[in-house]
PDB file of C-alpha atoms in Angstrom:
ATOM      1  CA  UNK H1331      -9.310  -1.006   6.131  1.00  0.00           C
ATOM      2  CA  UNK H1332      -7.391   1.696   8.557  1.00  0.00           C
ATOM      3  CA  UNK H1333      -9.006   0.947  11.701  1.00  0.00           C
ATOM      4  CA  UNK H1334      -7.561   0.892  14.914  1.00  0.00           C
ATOM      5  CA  UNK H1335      -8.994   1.148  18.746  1.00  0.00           C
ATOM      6  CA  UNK H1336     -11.658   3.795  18.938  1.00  0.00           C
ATOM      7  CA  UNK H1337     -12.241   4.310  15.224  1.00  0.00           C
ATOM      8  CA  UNK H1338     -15.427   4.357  13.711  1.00  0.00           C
ATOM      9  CA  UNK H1339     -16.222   1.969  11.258  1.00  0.00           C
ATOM     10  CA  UNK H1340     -18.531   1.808   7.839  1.00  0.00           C
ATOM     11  CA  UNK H1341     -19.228  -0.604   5.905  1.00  0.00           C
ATOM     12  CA  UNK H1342     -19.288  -0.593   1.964  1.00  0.00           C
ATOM     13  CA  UNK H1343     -19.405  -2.147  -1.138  1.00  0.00           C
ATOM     14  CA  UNK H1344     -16.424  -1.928  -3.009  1.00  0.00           C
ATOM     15  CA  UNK H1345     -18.097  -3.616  -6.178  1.00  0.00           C
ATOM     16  CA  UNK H1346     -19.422  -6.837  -5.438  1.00  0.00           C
ATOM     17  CA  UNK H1347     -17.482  -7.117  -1.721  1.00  0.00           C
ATOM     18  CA  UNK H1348     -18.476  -5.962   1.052  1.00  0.00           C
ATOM     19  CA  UNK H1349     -15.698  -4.014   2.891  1.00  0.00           C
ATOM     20  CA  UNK H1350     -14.842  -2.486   6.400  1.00  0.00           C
ATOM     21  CA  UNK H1351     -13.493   0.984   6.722  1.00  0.00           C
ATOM     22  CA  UNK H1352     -12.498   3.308   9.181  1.00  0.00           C
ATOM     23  CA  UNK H1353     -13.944   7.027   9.155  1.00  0.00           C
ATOM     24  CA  UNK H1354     -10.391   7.743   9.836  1.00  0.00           C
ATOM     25  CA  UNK H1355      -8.319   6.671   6.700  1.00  0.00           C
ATOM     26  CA  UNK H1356      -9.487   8.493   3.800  1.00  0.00           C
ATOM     27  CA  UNK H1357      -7.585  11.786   6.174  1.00  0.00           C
ATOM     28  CA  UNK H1358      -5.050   9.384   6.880  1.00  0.00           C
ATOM     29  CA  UNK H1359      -4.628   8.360   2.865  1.00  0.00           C
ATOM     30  CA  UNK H1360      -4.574  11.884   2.644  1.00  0.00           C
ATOM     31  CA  UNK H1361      -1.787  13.003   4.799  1.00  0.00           C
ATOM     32  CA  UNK H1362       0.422  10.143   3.369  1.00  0.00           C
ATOM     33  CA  UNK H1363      -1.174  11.519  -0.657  1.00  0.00           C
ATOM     34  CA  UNK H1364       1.213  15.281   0.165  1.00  0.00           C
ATOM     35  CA  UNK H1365       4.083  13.227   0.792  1.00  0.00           C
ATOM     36  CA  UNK H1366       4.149  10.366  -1.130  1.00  0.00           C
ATOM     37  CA  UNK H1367       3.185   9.343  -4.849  1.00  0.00           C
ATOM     38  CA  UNK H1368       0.353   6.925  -4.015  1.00  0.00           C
ATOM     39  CA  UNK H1369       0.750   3.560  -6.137  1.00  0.00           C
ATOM     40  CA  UNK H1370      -1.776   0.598  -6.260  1.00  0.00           C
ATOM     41  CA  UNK H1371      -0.110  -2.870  -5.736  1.00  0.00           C
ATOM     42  CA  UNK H1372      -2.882  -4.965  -5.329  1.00  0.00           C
ATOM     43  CA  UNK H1373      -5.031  -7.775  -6.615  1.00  0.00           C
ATOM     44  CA  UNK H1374      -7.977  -5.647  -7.212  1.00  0.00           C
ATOM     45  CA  UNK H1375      -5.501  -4.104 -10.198  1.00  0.00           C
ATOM     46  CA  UNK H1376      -7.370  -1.234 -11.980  1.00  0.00           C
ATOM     47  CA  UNK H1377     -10.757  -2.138  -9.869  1.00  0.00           C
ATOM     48  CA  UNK H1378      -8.897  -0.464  -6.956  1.00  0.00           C
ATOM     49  CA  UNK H1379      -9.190   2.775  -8.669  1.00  0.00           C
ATOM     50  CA  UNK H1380     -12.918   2.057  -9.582  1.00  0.00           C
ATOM     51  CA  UNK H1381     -14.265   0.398  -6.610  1.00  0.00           C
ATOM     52  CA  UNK H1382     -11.875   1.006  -3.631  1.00  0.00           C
ATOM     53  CA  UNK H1383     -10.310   5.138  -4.362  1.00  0.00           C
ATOM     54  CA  UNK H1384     -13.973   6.771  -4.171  1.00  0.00           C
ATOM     55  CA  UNK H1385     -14.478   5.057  -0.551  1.00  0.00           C
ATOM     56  CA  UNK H1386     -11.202   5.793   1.005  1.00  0.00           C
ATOM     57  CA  UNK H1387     -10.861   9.107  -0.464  1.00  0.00           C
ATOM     58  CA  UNK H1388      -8.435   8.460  -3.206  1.00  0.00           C
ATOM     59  CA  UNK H1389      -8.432  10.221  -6.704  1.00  0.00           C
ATOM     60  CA  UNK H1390      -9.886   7.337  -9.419  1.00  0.00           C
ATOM     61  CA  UNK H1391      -6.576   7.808 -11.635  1.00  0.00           C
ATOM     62  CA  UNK H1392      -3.582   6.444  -9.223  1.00  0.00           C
ATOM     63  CA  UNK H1393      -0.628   4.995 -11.159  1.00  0.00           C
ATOM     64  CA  UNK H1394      -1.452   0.721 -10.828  1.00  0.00           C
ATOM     65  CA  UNK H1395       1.616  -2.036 -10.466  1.00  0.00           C
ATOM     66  CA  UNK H1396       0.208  -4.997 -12.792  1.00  0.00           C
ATOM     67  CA  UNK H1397       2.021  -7.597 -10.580  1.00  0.00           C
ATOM     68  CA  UNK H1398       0.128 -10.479 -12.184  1.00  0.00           C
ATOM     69  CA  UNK H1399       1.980 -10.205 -15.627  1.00  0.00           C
ATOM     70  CA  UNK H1400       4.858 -11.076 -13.896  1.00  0.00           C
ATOM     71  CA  UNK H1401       5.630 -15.253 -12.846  1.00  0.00           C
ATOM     72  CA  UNK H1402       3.907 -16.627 -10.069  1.00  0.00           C
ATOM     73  CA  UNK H1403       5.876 -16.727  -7.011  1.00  0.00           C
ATOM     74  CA  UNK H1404       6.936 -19.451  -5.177  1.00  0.00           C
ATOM     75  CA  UNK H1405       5.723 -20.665  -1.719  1.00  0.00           C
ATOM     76  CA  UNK H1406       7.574 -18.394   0.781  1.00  0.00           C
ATOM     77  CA  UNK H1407       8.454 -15.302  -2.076  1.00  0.00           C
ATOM     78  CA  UNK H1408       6.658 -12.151  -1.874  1.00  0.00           C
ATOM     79  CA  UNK H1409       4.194 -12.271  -5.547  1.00  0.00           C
ATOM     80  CA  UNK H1410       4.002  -8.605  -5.722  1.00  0.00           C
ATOM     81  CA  UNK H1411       8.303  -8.224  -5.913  1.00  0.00           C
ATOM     82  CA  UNK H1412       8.643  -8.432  -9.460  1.00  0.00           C
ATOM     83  CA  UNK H1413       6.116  -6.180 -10.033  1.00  0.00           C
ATOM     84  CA  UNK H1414       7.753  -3.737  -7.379  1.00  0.00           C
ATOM     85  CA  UNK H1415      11.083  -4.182  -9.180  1.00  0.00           C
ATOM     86  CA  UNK H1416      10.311  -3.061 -12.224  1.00  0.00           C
ATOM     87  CA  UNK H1417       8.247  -0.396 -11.349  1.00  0.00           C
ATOM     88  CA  UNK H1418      10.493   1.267  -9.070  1.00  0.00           C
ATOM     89  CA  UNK H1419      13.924   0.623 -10.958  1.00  0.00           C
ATOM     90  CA  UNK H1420      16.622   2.946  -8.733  1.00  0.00           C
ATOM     91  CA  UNK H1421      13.596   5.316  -7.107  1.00  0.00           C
ATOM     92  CA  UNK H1422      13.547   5.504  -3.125  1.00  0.00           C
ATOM     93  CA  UNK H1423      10.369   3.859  -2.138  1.00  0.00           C
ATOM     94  CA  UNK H1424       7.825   3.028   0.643  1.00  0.00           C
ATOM     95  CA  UNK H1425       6.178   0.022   0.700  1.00  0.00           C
ATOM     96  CA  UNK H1426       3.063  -0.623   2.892  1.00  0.00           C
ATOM     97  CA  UNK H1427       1.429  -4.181   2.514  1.00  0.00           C
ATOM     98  CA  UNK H1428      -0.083  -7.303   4.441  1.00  0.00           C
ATOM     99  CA  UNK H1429       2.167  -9.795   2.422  1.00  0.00           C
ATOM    100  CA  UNK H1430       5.613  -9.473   3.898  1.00  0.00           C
ATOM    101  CA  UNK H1431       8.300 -12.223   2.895  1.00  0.00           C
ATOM    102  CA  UNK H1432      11.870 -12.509   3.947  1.00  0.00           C
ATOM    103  CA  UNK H1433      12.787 -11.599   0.174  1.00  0.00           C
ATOM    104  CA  UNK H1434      11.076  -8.778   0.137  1.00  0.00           C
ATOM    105  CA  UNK H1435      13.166  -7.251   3.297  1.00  0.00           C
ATOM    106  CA  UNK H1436      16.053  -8.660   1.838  1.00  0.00           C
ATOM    107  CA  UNK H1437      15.811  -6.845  -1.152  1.00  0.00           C
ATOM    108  CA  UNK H1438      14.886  -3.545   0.433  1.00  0.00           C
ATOM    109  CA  UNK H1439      17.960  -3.721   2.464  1.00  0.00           C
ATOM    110  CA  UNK H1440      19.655  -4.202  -0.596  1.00  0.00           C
ATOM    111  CA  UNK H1441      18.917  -1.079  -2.301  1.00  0.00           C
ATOM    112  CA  UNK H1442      21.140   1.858  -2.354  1.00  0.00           C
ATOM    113  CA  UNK H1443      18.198   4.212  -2.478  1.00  0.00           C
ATOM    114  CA  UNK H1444      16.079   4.955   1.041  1.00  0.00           C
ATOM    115  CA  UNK H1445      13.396   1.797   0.834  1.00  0.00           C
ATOM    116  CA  UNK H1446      11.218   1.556   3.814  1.00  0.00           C
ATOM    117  CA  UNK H1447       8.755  -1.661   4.170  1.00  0.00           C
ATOM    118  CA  UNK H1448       6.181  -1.052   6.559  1.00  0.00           C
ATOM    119  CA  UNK H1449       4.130  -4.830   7.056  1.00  0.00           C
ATOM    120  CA  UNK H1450       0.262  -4.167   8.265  1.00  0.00           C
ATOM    121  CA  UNK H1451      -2.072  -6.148   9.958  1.00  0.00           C
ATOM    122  CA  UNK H1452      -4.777  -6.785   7.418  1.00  0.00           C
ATOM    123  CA  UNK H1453      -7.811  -6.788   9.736  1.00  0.00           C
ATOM    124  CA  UNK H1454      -6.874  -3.471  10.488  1.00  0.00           C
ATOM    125  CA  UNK H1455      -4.949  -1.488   7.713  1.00  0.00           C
ATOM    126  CA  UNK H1456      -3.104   1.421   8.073  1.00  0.00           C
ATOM    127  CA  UNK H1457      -3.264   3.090  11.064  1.00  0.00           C
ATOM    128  CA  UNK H1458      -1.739   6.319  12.842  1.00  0.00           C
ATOM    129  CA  UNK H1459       1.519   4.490  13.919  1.00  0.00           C
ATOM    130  CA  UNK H1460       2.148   3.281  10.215  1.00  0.00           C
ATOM    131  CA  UNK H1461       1.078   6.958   9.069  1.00  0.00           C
ATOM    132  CA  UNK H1462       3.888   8.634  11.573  1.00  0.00           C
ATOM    133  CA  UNK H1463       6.710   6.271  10.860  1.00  0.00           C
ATOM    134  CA  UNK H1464       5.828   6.868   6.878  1.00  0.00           C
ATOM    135  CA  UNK H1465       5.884  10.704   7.282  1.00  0.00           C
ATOM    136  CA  UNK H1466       9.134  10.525   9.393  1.00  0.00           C
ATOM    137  CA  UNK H1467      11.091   8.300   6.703  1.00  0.00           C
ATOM    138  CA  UNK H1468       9.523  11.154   4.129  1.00  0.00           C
ATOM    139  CA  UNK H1469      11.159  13.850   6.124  1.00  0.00           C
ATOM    140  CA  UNK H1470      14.198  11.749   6.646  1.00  0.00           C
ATOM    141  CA  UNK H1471      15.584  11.985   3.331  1.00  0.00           C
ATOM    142  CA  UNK H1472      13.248  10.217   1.186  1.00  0.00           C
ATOM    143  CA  UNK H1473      12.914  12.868  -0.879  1.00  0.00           C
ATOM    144  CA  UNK H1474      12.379  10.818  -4.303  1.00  0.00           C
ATOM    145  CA  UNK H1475       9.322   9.107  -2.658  1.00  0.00           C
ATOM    146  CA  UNK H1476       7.590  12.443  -2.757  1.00  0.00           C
ATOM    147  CA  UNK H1477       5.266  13.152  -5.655  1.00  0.00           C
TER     148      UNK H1477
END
């Protein structure tokens, strides 16, 4: 999770699964954290909060998109776009995951409010590139994204 060329690396237990992390990303999380509202969209669902948050620096009470209430998606649909949908109605947004489909970017483009996508490798997570393009779409206007 977060780790790029010449990071340090832990390893952990988030739970039951053991998990990679760079030294790095909780002060990355963190710079992202006083710009953005920080939003779990993930299959761990309210585990993330329990089991990943404490490792990568996070605070154990973020907001969490229950994208598996919504239908299952079908082969070559993004799952977690419903979920997105309704949670973010009309509010500009920035969306960081490994799971990038064509409808996803189609609907971003689509909105009238600023929507950036940022796709990441999952081997290697977020990583100083990601973390400057976020900030600069944050300065650029995004101003709802903020918390």
């Amino acid at each position: 999770m977060g780790a790029q060329e010449g990071d340090e690396v832990f390893e952990a237990w988030a739970g039951e699964i053991p998990v990679t992390i760079a030294r790095q990303l909780p002060a990355r999380l963190l710079r992202l954290s006083a710009a953005f509202q920080v939003v779990w969209s993930t299959s761990w669902g309210r585990k993330a909060n329990l089991h990943i948050a404490p490792l990568v620096g996070l605070p154990a009470t973020l907001p969490v998109i229950e994208f598996d209430r919504f239908p299952r998606a079908k082969p070559g649909e993004t799952r977690k776009l419903p979920g997105l949908q309704a949670w973010l109605k009309a509010a500009p947004a920035a969306i960081v995951d490994d799971e990038v489909g064509q409808d996803l970017l189609d609907w971003a483009a689509r909105r009238t409010v600023p929507t950036l996508v940022v796709e990441i490798d999952p081997r290697h997570g977020i990583l100083d590139v990601h973390v400057e393009r976020l900030l600069a779409f944050a300065r650029e206007g995004a101003g709802g994204c903020r918390k």
